[in-house]
């Protein structure tokens, strides 16, 4: 795994460096155009970037989780989910068990957050828990754990903060240019010589073009980083679970559901397993998408002959017509021989299994809302809200009295 | 003078290589040890679950005494072998796995038992523990493969030979059923 992380870092570092260069260019021209001092612009850009980074580094995961309405669960709340996460933790050799959160949302999806493998969380929606059988859920969790192991979360937040800073600065700069008048320009043409005015115009034009192009370029770079990570996480998930079909069939189920995630927004989109904003019938992935098209991901997973990274690379080359998604050093480091395992045989599609999973998921949501549940002997499950004052409740079906 | 510098330079490179290779080997050996500890945790968890399972199943007057006894016996044998070598352990643990698998198949014929919440919870724990054992084994074997490659391939094998790093054992699956599992192909 080590080699893979290193190779990932190299490639992504180049892309992130490009974004950093863009930010500096924006700051430089901002300074020239408004403050008459390129360095002041650079310093402002760096300061904004630093503050945003600090917030993202220390508070990013809790902000994301609370924005998504995620609630933390324990092993007793959802043994099946907890066990599957632990299985993937063991398969990936992760040192610490990630925290598990659930989001009460019928749209099936999942994401991982956390700046390091020691401080990571996995969040899944109740819709996902309802629809997927064990093998499929394992595939999705394997994908999320792979994001944690490959340090994707940190990288994506780094790239995301850079993108955010560029967009923010460019937005303010273009508004100031259009409406605020060019105070810097006037001032310098008064103090400077005759040639200064012409240079000022050139700077302004270049600056204006940059303000328009920089956010777009940064966005494209960001998407390029993000899409590669998705393919790599798919490859790792297949390796951990030894069962690419699980993730493939999960992706298919997720893409077949009509609901859009209520709590997602543009900033959180790249975190999810599947792009939460995809529209029905849209081929959905060229340059301007955080996620590769689901149909491609499914086809690649299904045409894998084994489970190693090399198998994924070959399948990718077959579907896409060009290779190069898995770094060469990672190809060497994973064992070549591993074979696909047979399915676990847990029922996936029958109604009873689905009802059972739905019940488990909604019970867990109830409990995280600090509701108490009481199993009555007649088979009813009573849900007692935390606001209840009395010490006893009566079962509405059979009339038995329970003490809380 | 120049020759001295060249010799010193070569020596420095050799020392740096030696340190790098040695630390790499230590890291990989620790990784295999850590991976082995993970297997151990899950195997112990399985020993703890089995008496519970046997008690629950017995409560339903199941006429499968032989299957139940086979599970208990295999568990006790496995627990006693818990400090044996990797090869020895993989054999007895595989036997326990197949005894358990037989029991879970037999249980399918008892709908009352299958509706019992306690049994369902136990079954989930057991299924997951089996999975965790095989994932831990998978990770352990991958780690051993990497470690063995380092100890046997040139040039790090020189360092391994000098400092006494020995190749590790794989945790093999020796059960016939598991070996003969149908291979799934997707096209």
PDB file of N, CA and C in Angstrom, chain A residues 234-239 243-245 297-316 318 340, chain B residues 184-187:
ATOM      1  N   UNK A 234     -12.131   2.310  -6.412  1.00  0.00           N
ATOM      2  CA  UNK A 234     -12.827   1.125  -6.921  1.00  0.00           C
ATOM      3  C   UNK A 234     -11.865  -0.060  -7.003  1.00  0.00           C
ATOM      4  N   UNK A 235     -10.654   0.195  -7.521  1.00  0.00           N
ATOM      5  CA  UNK A 235      -9.664  -0.883  -7.648  1.00  0.00           C
ATOM      6  C   UNK A 235      -9.317  -1.446  -6.275  1.00  0.00           C
ATOM      7  N   UNK A 236      -9.134  -0.553  -5.294  1.00  0.00           N
ATOM      8  CA  UNK A 236      -8.787  -1.028  -3.952  1.00  0.00           C
ATOM      9  C   UNK A 236      -9.935  -1.802  -3.332  1.00  0.00           C
ATOM     10  N   UNK A 237     -11.155  -1.330  -3.563  1.00  0.00           N
ATOM     11  CA  UNK A 237     -12.315  -2.024  -3.001  1.00  0.00           C
ATOM     12  C   UNK A 237     -12.379  -3.455  -3.529  1.00  0.00           C
ATOM     13  N   UNK A 238     -12.135  -3.632  -4.837  1.00  0.00           N
ATOM     14  CA  UNK A 238     -12.145  -4.973  -5.416  1.00  0.00           C
ATOM     15  C   UNK A 238     -11.070  -5.838  -4.780  1.00  0.00           C
ATOM     16  N   UNK A 239      -9.925  -5.227  -4.498  1.00  0.00           N
ATOM     17  CA  UNK A 239      -8.822  -5.982  -3.889  1.00  0.00           C
ATOM     18  C   UNK A 239      -9.156  -6.380  -2.451  1.00  0.00           C
ATOM     19  N   UNK A 243     -14.055  -9.308  -4.418  1.00  0.00           N
ATOM     20  CA  UNK A 243     -15.348  -9.551  -5.046  1.00  0.00           C
ATOM     21  C   UNK A 243     -15.825  -8.292  -5.756  1.00  0.00           C
ATOM     22  N   UNK A 244     -15.310  -8.015  -6.964  1.00  0.00           N
ATOM     23  CA  UNK A 244     -15.670  -6.765  -7.661  1.00  0.00           C
ATOM     24  C   UNK A 244     -17.162  -6.654  -7.967  1.00  0.00           C
ATOM     25  N   UNK A 245     -17.832  -7.797  -8.119  1.00  0.00           N
ATOM     26  CA  UNK A 245     -19.258  -7.777  -8.457  1.00  0.00           C
ATOM     27  C   UNK A 245     -20.083  -7.067  -7.380  1.00  0.00           C
ATOM     28  N   UNK A 297     -17.730   2.612 -14.623  1.00  0.00           N
ATOM     29  CA  UNK A 297     -17.162   1.990 -13.417  1.00  0.00           C
ATOM     30  C   UNK A 297     -17.673   0.566 -13.278  1.00  0.00           C
ATOM     31  N   UNK A 298     -18.978   0.378 -13.549  1.00  0.00           N
ATOM     32  CA  UNK A 298     -19.559  -0.968 -13.431  1.00  0.00           C
ATOM     33  C   UNK A 298     -18.929  -1.900 -14.462  1.00  0.00           C
ATOM     34  N   UNK A 299     -18.797  -1.399 -15.712  1.00  0.00           N
ATOM     35  CA  UNK A 299     -18.252  -2.275 -16.757  1.00  0.00           C
ATOM     36  C   UNK A 299     -16.815  -2.662 -16.459  1.00  0.00           C
ATOM     37  N   UNK A 300     -16.032  -1.725 -15.950  1.00  0.00           N
ATOM     38  CA  UNK A 300     -14.641  -2.043 -15.614  1.00  0.00           C
ATOM     39  C   UNK A 300     -14.594  -3.115 -14.527  1.00  0.00           C
ATOM     40  N   UNK A 301     -15.410  -2.911 -13.477  1.00  0.00           N
ATOM     41  CA  UNK A 301     -15.401  -3.879 -12.364  1.00  0.00           C
ATOM     42  C   UNK A 301     -15.818  -5.261 -12.854  1.00  0.00           C
ATOM     43  N   UNK A 302     -16.799  -5.288 -13.773  1.00  0.00           N
ATOM     44  CA  UNK A 302     -17.310  -6.589 -14.214  1.00  0.00           C
ATOM     45  C   UNK A 302     -16.350  -7.290 -15.161  1.00  0.00           C
ATOM     46  N   UNK A 303     -15.463  -6.550 -15.824  1.00  0.00           N
ATOM     47  CA  UNK A 303     -14.572  -7.248 -16.754  1.00  0.00           C
ATOM     48  C   UNK A 303     -13.220  -7.573 -16.116  1.00  0.00           C
ATOM     49  N   UNK A 304     -13.146  -7.439 -14.785  1.00  0.00           N
ATOM     50  CA  UNK A 304     -11.901  -7.818 -14.109  1.00  0.00           C
ATOM     51  C   UNK A 304     -11.770  -9.342 -14.074  1.00  0.00           C
ATOM     52  N   UNK A 305     -10.567  -9.837 -14.425  1.00  0.00           N
ATOM     53  CA  UNK A 305     -10.355 -11.287 -14.436  1.00  0.00           C
ATOM     54  C   UNK A 305      -9.903 -11.782 -13.073  1.00  0.00           C
ATOM     55  N   UNK A 306      -9.306 -10.912 -12.284  1.00  0.00           N
ATOM     56  CA  UNK A 306      -8.896 -11.252 -10.920  1.00  0.00           C
ATOM     57  C   UNK A 306      -9.215 -10.060 -10.052  1.00  0.00           C
ATOM     58  N   UNK A 307      -8.557  -9.917  -8.909  1.00  0.00           N
ATOM     59  CA  UNK A 307      -8.889  -8.768  -8.062  1.00  0.00           C
ATOM     60  C   UNK A 307      -7.710  -7.820  -7.858  1.00  0.00           C
ATOM     61  N   UNK A 308      -6.560  -8.111  -8.454  1.00  0.00           N
ATOM     62  CA  UNK A 308      -5.385  -7.284  -8.173  1.00  0.00           C
ATOM     63  C   UNK A 308      -5.494  -5.946  -8.906  1.00  0.00           C
ATOM     64  N   UNK A 309      -4.633  -5.012  -8.506  1.00  0.00           N
ATOM     65  CA  UNK A 309      -4.606  -3.703  -9.152  1.00  0.00           C
ATOM     66  C   UNK A 309      -4.282  -3.857 -10.633  1.00  0.00           C
ATOM     67  N   UNK A 310      -3.454  -4.857 -10.967  1.00  0.00           N
ATOM     68  CA  UNK A 310      -3.102  -5.083 -12.370  1.00  0.00           C
ATOM     69  C   UNK A 310      -4.330  -5.519 -13.172  1.00  0.00           C
ATOM     70  N   UNK A 311      -5.185  -6.323 -12.550  1.00  0.00           N
ATOM     71  CA  UNK A 311      -6.417  -6.747 -13.220  1.00  0.00           C
ATOM     72  C   UNK A 311      -7.313  -5.545 -13.489  1.00  0.00           C
ATOM     73  N   UNK A 312      -7.363  -4.632 -12.507  1.00  0.00           N
ATOM     74  CA  UNK A 312      -8.189  -3.438 -12.689  1.00  0.00           C
ATOM     75  C   UNK A 312      -7.636  -2.595 -13.824  1.00  0.00           C
ATOM     76  N   UNK A 313      -6.317  -2.463 -13.846  1.00  0.00           N
ATOM     77  CA  UNK A 313      -5.669  -1.671 -14.900  1.00  0.00           C
ATOM     78  C   UNK A 313      -5.989  -2.251 -16.283  1.00  0.00           C
ATOM     79  N   UNK A 314      -5.931  -3.581 -16.396  1.00  0.00           N
ATOM     80  CA  UNK A 314      -6.228  -4.223 -17.686  1.00  0.00           C
ATOM     81  C   UNK A 314      -7.692  -4.000 -18.080  1.00  0.00           C
ATOM     82  N   UNK A 315      -8.588  -4.161 -17.092  1.00  0.00           N
ATOM     83  CA  UNK A 315     -10.018  -3.971 -17.376  1.00  0.00           C
ATOM     84  C   UNK A 315     -10.283  -2.523 -17.793  1.00  0.00           C
ATOM     85  N   UNK A 316      -9.606  -1.595 -17.121  1.00  0.00           N
ATOM     86  CA  UNK A 316      -9.767  -0.174 -17.429  1.00  0.00           C
ATOM     87  C   UNK A 316      -9.312   0.101 -18.854  1.00  0.00           C
ATOM     88  N   UNK A 318      -9.224  -1.959 -21.272  1.00  0.00           N
ATOM     89  CA  UNK A 318     -10.123  -2.599 -22.229  1.00  0.00           C
ATOM     90  C   UNK A 318     -11.369  -1.735 -22.470  1.00  0.00           C
ATOM     91  N   UNK A 340     -11.061 -14.090  -7.568  1.00  0.00           N
ATOM     92  CA  UNK A 340     -12.358 -13.590  -7.119  1.00  0.00           C
ATOM     93  C   UNK A 340     -13.032 -14.666  -6.271  1.00  0.00           C
TER      94      UNK A 340
ATOM     95  N   UNK B 184     -16.383 -17.758  -9.843  1.00  0.00           N
ATOM     96  CA  UNK B 184     -17.394 -16.930 -10.501  1.00  0.00           C
ATOM     97  C   UNK B 184     -16.723 -16.107 -11.588  1.00  0.00           C
ATOM     98  N   UNK B 185     -17.361 -16.081 -12.728  1.00  0.00           N
ATOM     99  CA  UNK B 185     -16.799 -15.291 -13.828  1.00  0.00           C
ATOM    100  C   UNK B 185     -17.831 -14.273 -14.308  1.00  0.00           C
ATOM    101  N   UNK B 186     -17.393 -13.102 -14.626  1.00  0.00           N
ATOM    102  CA  UNK B 186     -18.315 -12.076 -15.112  1.00  0.00           C
ATOM    103  C   UNK B 186     -17.897 -11.654 -16.501  1.00  0.00           C
ATOM    104  N   UNK B 187     -18.836 -11.700 -17.385  1.00  0.00           N
ATOM    105  CA  UNK B 187     -18.483 -11.255 -18.734  1.00  0.00           C
ATOM    106  C   UNK B 187     -19.572 -10.347 -19.301  1.00  0.00           C
TER     107      UNK B 187
END
